PDB file of C-alpha atoms in Angstrom:
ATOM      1  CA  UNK A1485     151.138  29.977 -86.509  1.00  0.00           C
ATOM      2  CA  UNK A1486     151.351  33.675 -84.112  1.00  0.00           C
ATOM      3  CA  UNK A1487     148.854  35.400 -84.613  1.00  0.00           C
ATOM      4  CA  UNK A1488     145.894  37.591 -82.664  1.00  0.00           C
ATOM      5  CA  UNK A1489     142.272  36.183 -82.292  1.00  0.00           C
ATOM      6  CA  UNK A1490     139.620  38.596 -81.673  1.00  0.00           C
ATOM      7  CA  UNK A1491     136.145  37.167 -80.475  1.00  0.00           C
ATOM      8  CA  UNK A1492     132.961  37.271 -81.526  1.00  0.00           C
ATOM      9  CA  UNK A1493     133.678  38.354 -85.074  1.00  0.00           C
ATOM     10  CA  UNK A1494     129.878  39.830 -84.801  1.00  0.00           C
ATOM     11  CA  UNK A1495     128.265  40.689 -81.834  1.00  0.00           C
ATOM     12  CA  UNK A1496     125.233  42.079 -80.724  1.00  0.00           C
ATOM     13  CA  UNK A1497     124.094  44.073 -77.291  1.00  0.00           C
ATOM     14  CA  UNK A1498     121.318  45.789 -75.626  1.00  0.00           C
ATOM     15  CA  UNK A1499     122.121  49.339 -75.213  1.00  0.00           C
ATOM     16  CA  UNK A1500     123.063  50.137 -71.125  1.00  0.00           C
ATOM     17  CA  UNK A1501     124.584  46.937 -70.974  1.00  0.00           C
ATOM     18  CA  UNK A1502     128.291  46.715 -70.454  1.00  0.00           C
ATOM     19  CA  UNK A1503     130.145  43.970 -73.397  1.00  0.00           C
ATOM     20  CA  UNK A1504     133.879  42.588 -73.277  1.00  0.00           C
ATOM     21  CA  UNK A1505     135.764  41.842 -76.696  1.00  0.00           C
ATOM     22  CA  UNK A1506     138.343  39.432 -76.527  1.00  0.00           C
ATOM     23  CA  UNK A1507     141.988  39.820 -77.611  1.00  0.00           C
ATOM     24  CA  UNK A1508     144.174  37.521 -77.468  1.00  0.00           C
ATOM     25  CA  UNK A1509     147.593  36.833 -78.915  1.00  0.00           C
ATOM     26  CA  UNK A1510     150.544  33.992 -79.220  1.00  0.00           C
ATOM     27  CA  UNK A1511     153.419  36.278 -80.514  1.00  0.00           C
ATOM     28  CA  UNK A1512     154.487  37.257 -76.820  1.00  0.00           C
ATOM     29  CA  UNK A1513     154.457  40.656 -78.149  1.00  0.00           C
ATOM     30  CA  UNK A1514     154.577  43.095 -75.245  1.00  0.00           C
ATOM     31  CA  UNK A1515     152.567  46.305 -76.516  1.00  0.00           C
ATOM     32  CA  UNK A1516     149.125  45.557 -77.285  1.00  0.00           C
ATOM     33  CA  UNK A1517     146.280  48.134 -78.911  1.00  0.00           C
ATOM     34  CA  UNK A1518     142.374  48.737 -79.381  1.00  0.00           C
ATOM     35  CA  UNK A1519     141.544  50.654 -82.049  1.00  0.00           C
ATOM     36  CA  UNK A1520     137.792  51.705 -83.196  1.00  0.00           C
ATOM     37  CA  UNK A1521     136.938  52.548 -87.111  1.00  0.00           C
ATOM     38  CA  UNK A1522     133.695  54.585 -88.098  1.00  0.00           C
ATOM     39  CA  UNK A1523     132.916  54.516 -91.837  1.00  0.00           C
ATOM     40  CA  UNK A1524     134.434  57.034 -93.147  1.00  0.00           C
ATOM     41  CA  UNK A1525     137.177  58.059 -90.493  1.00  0.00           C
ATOM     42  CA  UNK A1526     140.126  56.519 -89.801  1.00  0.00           C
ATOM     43  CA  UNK A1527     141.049  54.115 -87.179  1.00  0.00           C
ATOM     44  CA  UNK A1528     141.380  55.758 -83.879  1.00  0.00           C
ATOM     45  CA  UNK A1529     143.499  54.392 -80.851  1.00  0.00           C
ATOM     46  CA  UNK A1530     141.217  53.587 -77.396  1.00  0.00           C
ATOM     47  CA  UNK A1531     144.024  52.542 -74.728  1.00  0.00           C
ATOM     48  CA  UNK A1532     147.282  50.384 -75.166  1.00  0.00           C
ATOM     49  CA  UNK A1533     149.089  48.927 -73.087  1.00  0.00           C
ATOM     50  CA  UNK A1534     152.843  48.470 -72.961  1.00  0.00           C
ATOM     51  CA  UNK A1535     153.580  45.859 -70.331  1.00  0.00           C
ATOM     52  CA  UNK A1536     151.749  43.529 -67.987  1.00  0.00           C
ATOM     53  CA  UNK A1537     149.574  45.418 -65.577  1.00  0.00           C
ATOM     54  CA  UNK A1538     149.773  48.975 -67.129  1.00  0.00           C
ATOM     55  CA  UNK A1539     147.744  50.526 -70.261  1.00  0.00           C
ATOM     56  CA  UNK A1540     147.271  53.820 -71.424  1.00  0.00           C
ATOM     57  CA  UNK A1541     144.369  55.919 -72.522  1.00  0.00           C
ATOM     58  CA  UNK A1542     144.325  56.733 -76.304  1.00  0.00           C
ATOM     59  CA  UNK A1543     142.377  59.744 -78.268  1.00  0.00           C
ATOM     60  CA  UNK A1544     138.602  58.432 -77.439  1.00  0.00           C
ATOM     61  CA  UNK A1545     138.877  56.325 -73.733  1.00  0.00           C
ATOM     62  CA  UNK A1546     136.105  57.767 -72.504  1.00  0.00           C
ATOM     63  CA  UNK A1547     133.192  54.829 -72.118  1.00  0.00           C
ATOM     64  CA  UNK A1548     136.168  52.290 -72.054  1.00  0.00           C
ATOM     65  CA  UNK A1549     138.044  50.242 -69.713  1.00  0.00           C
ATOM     66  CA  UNK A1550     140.883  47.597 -70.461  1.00  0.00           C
ATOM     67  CA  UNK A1551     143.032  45.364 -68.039  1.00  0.00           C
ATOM     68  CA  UNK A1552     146.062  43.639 -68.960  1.00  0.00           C
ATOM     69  CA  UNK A1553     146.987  40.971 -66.233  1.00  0.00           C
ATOM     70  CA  UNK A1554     148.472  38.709 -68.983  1.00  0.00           C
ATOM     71  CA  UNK A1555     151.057  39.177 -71.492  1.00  0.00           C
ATOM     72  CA  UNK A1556     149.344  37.520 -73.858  1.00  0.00           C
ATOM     73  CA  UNK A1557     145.442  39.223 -73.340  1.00  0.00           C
ATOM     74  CA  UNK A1558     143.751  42.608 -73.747  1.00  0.00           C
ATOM     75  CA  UNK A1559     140.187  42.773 -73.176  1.00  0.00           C
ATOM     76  CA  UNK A1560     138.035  45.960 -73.969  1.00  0.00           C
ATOM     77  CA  UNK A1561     135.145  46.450 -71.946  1.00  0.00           C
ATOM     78  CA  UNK A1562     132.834  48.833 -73.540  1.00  0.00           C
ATOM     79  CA  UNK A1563     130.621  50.017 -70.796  1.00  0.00           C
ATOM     80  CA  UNK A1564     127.097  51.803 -70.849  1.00  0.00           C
ATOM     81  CA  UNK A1565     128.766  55.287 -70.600  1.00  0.00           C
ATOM     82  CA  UNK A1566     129.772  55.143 -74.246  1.00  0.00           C
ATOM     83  CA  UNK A1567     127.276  57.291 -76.356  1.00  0.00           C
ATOM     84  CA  UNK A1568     128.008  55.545 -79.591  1.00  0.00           C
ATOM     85  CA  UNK A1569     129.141  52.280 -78.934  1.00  0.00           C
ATOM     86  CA  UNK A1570     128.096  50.668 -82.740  1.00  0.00           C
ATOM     87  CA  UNK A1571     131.324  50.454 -84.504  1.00  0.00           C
ATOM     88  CA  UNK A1572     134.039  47.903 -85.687  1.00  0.00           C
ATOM     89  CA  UNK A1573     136.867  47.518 -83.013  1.00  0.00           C
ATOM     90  CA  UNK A1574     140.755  46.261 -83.947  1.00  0.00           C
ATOM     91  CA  UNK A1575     143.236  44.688 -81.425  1.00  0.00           C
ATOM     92  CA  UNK A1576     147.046  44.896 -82.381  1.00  0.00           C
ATOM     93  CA  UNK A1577     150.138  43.907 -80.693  1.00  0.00           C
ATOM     94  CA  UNK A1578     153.610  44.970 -81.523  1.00  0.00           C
ATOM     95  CA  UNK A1579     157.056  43.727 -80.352  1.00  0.00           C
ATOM     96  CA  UNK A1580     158.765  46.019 -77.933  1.00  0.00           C
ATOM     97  CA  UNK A1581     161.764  48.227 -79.933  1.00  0.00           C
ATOM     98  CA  UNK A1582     160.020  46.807 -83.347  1.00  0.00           C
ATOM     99  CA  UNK A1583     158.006  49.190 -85.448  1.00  0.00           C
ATOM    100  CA  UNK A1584     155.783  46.873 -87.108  1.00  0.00           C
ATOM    101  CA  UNK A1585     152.261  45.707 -85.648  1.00  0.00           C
ATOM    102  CA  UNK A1586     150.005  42.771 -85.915  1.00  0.00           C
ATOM    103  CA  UNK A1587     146.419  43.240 -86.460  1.00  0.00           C
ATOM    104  CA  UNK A1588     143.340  41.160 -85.521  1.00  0.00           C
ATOM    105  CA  UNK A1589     140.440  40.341 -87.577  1.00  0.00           C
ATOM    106  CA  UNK A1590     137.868  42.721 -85.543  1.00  0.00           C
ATOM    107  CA  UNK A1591     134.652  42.386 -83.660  1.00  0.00           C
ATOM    108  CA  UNK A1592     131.458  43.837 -85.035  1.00  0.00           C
ATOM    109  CA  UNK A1593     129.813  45.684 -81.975  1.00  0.00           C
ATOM    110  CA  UNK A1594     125.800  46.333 -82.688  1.00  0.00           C
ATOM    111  CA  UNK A1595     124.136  47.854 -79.740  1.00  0.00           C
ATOM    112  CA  UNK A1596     120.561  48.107 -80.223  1.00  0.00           C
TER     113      UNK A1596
ATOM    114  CA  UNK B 443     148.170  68.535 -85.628  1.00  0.00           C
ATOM    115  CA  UNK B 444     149.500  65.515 -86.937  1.00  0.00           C
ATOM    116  CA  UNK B 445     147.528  64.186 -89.958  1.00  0.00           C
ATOM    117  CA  UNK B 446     147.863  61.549 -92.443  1.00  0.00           C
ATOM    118  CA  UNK B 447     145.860  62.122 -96.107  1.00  0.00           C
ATOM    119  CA  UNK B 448     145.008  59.731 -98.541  1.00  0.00           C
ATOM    120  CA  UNK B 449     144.372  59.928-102.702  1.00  0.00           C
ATOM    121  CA  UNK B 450     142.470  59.091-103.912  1.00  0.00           C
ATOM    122  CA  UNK B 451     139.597  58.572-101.542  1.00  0.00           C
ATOM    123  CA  UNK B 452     137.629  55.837-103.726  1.00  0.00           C
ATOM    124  CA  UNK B 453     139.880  54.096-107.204  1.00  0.00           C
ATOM    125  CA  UNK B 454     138.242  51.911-109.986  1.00  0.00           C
ATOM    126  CA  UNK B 455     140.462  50.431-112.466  1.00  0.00           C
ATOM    127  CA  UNK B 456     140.382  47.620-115.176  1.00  0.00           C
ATOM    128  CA  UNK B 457     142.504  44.400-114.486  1.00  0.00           C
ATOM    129  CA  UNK B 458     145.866  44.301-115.887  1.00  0.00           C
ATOM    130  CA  UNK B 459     145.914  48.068-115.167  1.00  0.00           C
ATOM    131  CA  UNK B 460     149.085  49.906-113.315  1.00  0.00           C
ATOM    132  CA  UNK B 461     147.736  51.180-109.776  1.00  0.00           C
ATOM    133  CA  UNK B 462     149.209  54.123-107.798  1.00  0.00           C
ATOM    134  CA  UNK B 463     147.878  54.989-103.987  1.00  0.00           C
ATOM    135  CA  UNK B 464     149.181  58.050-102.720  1.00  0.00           C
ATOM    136  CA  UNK B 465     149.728  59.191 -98.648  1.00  0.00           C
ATOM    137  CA  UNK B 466     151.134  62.431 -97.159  1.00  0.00           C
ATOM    138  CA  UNK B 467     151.833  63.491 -93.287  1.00  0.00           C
ATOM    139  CA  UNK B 468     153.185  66.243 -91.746  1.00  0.00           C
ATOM    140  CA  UNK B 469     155.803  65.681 -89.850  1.00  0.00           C
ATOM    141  CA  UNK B 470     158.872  63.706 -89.128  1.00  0.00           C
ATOM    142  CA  UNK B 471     157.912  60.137 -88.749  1.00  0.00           C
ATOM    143  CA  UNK B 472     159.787  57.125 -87.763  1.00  0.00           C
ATOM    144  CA  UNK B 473     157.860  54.129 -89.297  1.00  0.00           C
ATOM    145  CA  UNK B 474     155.185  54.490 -92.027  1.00  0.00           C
ATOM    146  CA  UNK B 475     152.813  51.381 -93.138  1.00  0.00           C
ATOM    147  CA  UNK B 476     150.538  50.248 -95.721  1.00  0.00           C
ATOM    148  CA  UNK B 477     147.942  48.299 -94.329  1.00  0.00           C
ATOM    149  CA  UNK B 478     144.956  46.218 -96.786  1.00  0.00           C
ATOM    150  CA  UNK B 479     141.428  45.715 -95.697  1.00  0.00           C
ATOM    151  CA  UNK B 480     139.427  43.229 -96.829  1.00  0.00           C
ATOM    152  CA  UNK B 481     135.835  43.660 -96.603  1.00  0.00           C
ATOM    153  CA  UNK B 482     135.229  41.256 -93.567  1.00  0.00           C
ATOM    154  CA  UNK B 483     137.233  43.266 -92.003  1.00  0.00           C
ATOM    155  CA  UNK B 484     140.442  42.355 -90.423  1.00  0.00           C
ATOM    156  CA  UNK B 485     143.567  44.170 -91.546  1.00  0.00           C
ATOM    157  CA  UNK B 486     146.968  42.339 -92.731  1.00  0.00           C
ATOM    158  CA  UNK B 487     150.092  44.327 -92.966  1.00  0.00           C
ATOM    159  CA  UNK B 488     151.913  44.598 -96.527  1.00  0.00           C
ATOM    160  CA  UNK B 489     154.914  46.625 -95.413  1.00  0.00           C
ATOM    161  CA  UNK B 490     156.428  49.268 -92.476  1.00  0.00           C
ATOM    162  CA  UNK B 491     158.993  51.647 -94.612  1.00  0.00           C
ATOM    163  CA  UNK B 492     161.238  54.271 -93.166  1.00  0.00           C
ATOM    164  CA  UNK B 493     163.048  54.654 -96.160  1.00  0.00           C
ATOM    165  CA  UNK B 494     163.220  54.000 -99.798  1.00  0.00           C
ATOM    166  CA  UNK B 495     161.623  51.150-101.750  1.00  0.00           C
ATOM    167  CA  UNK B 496     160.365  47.686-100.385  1.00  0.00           C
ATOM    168  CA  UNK B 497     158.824  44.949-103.125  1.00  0.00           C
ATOM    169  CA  UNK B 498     156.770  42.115-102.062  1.00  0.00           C
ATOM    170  CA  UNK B 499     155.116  40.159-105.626  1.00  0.00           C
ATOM    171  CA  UNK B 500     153.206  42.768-107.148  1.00  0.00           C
ATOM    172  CA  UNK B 501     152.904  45.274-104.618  1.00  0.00           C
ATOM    173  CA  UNK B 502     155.732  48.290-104.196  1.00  0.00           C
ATOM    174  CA  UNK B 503     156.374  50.895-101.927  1.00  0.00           C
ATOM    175  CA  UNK B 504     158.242  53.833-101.564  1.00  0.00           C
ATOM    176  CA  UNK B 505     158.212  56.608 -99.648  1.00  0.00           C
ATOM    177  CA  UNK B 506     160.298  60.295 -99.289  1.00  0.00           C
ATOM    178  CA  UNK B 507     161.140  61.477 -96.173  1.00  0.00           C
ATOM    179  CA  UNK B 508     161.586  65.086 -97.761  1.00  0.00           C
ATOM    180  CA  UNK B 509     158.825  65.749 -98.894  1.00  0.00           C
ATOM    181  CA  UNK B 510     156.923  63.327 -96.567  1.00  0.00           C
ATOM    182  CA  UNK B 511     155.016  61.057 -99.284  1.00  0.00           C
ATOM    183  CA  UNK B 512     154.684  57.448 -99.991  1.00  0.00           C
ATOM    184  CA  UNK B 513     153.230  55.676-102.650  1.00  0.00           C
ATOM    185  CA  UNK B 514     152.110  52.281-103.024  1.00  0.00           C
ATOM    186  CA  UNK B 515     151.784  50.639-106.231  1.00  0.00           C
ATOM    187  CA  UNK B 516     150.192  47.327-108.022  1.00  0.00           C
ATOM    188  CA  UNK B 517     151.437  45.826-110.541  1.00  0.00           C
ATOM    189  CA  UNK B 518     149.257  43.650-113.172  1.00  0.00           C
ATOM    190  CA  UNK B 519     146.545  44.389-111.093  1.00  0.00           C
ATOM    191  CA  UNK B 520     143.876  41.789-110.313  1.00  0.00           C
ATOM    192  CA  UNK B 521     140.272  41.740-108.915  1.00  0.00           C
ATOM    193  CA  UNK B 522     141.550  40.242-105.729  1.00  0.00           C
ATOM    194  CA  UNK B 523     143.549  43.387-105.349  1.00  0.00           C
ATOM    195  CA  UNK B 524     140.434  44.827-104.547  1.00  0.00           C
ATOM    196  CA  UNK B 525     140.407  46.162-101.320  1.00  0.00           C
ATOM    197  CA  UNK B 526     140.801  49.245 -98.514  1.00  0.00           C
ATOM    198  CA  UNK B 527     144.035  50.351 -98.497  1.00  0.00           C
ATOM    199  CA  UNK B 528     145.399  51.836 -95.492  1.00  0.00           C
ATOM    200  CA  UNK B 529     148.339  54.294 -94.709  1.00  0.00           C
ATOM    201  CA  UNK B 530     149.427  54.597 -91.272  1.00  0.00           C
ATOM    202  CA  UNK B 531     152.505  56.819 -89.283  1.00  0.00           C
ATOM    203  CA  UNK B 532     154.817  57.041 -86.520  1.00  0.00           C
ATOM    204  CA  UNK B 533     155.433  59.949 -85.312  1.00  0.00           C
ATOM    205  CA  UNK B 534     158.537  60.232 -83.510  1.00  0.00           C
ATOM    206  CA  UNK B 535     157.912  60.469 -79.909  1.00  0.00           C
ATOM    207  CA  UNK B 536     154.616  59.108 -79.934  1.00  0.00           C
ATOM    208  CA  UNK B 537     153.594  55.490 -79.142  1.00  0.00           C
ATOM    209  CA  UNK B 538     149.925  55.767 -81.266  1.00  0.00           C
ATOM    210  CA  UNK B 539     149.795  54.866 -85.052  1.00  0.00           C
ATOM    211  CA  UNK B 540     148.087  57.789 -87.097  1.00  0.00           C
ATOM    212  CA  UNK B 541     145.496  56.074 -89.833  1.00  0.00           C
ATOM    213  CA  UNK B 542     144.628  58.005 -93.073  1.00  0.00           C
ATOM    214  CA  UNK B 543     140.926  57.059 -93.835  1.00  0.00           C
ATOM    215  CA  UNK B 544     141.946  54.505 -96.500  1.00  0.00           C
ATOM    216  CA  UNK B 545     141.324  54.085-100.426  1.00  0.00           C
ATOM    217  CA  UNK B 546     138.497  52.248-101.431  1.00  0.00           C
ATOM    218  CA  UNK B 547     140.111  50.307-104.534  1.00  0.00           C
ATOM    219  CA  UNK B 548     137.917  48.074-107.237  1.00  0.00           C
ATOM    220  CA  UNK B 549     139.544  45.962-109.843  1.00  0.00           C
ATOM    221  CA  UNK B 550     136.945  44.936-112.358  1.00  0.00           C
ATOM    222  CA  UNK B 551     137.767  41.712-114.593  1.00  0.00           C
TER     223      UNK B 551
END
């Protein structure tokens, strides 16, 4: 079955160390999306990225950085310049001209 | 600024009982979801609505572009209904999604 696999589901960190989540999907979907949730807030876009080799920055990029050099992958790197790294993060993908997305199941980020 | 609002924020209910989830945004959209969130996390899409009613088992939506609502209801609901329940936009000419912050709903047996 298509679908997107984020991994670790939980993962831990020192803080001032730099950590990569992993996204990756089998939908050849061209637009894919990070997304961080807080308690309490809604989910809030990082970067996306519409086509092989080019992303965007979303509402809260700063302390990220992304590559897309497949079609199919869309790692987050969340680097030491993030202030508040702890959160829960969400990959999606979407088919070019189609509204509706695909979500992952999340990573767990605990920087300690 | 373009906002998305929830009600109600946190929803306990009996099982069997008739559930209503309420979402309004401000301006003209071109795709609006409802989105479920299990507590381990991971989100599944239940439907994308532009305009009028969908129906999938127990679970309805509807949404008016006038007055820029959508609903979702449960039917016969059921402690595995119990959930985060997510309302999302697209606005037109913008390539982000717009989250509300969700409603917290408990089904108790």
């Amino acid at each position: 079955d298509g679908g997107i696999t984020q991994s670790p589901k939980y993962l831990f960190r020192k803080e001032g160390q730099n950590v990569t989540l992993s996204c990756e999907q089998n939908l050849n979907h061209d637009a894919m999306y990070w997304y961080r949730q807080d308690p309490g807030q809604g989910l809030r876009l990082i970067y996306y990225s519409q086509i092989v080799n080019d992303f965007q920055k979303g509402d809260i990029a700063e302390g990220y950085s992304v590559s897309r050099e497949k079609k199919e992958s869309f790692p987050l790197t969340v680097t030491s310049a993030q202030k508040n790294p702890t959160a829960f993060y969400l990959c999606a993908s979407r088919a070019d001209r189609v509204y509706g997305y695909t979500f992952g199941s999340g990573t767990r980020l605990t920087v300690v | 600024k373009n906002e998305v609002e929830q009600s109600p924020q946190n929803l306990t209910a009996q099982e069997g009982e008739f559930i209503t989830i309420n979402c309004s945004y401000s301006v003209g959209i071109s795709a609006l979801h409802w989105l479920q969130q299990h507590p381990g996390g991971g989100i599944v899409s239940l439907f994308m609505l532009s305009s009028g009613k969908k129906k999938h088992g127990r679970l309805i939506a509807t949404i008016n572009i006038q007055e820029k609502h959508s609903s979702l209801h449960i039917t016969a609901s059921h402690p595995r209904d119990s959930a985060v329940y997510i309302c999302a936009v697209r606005y037109f000419g913008n390539e982000k999604l717009t989250f509300g912050t969700g409603t917290r709903l408990t089904i108790i047996p």
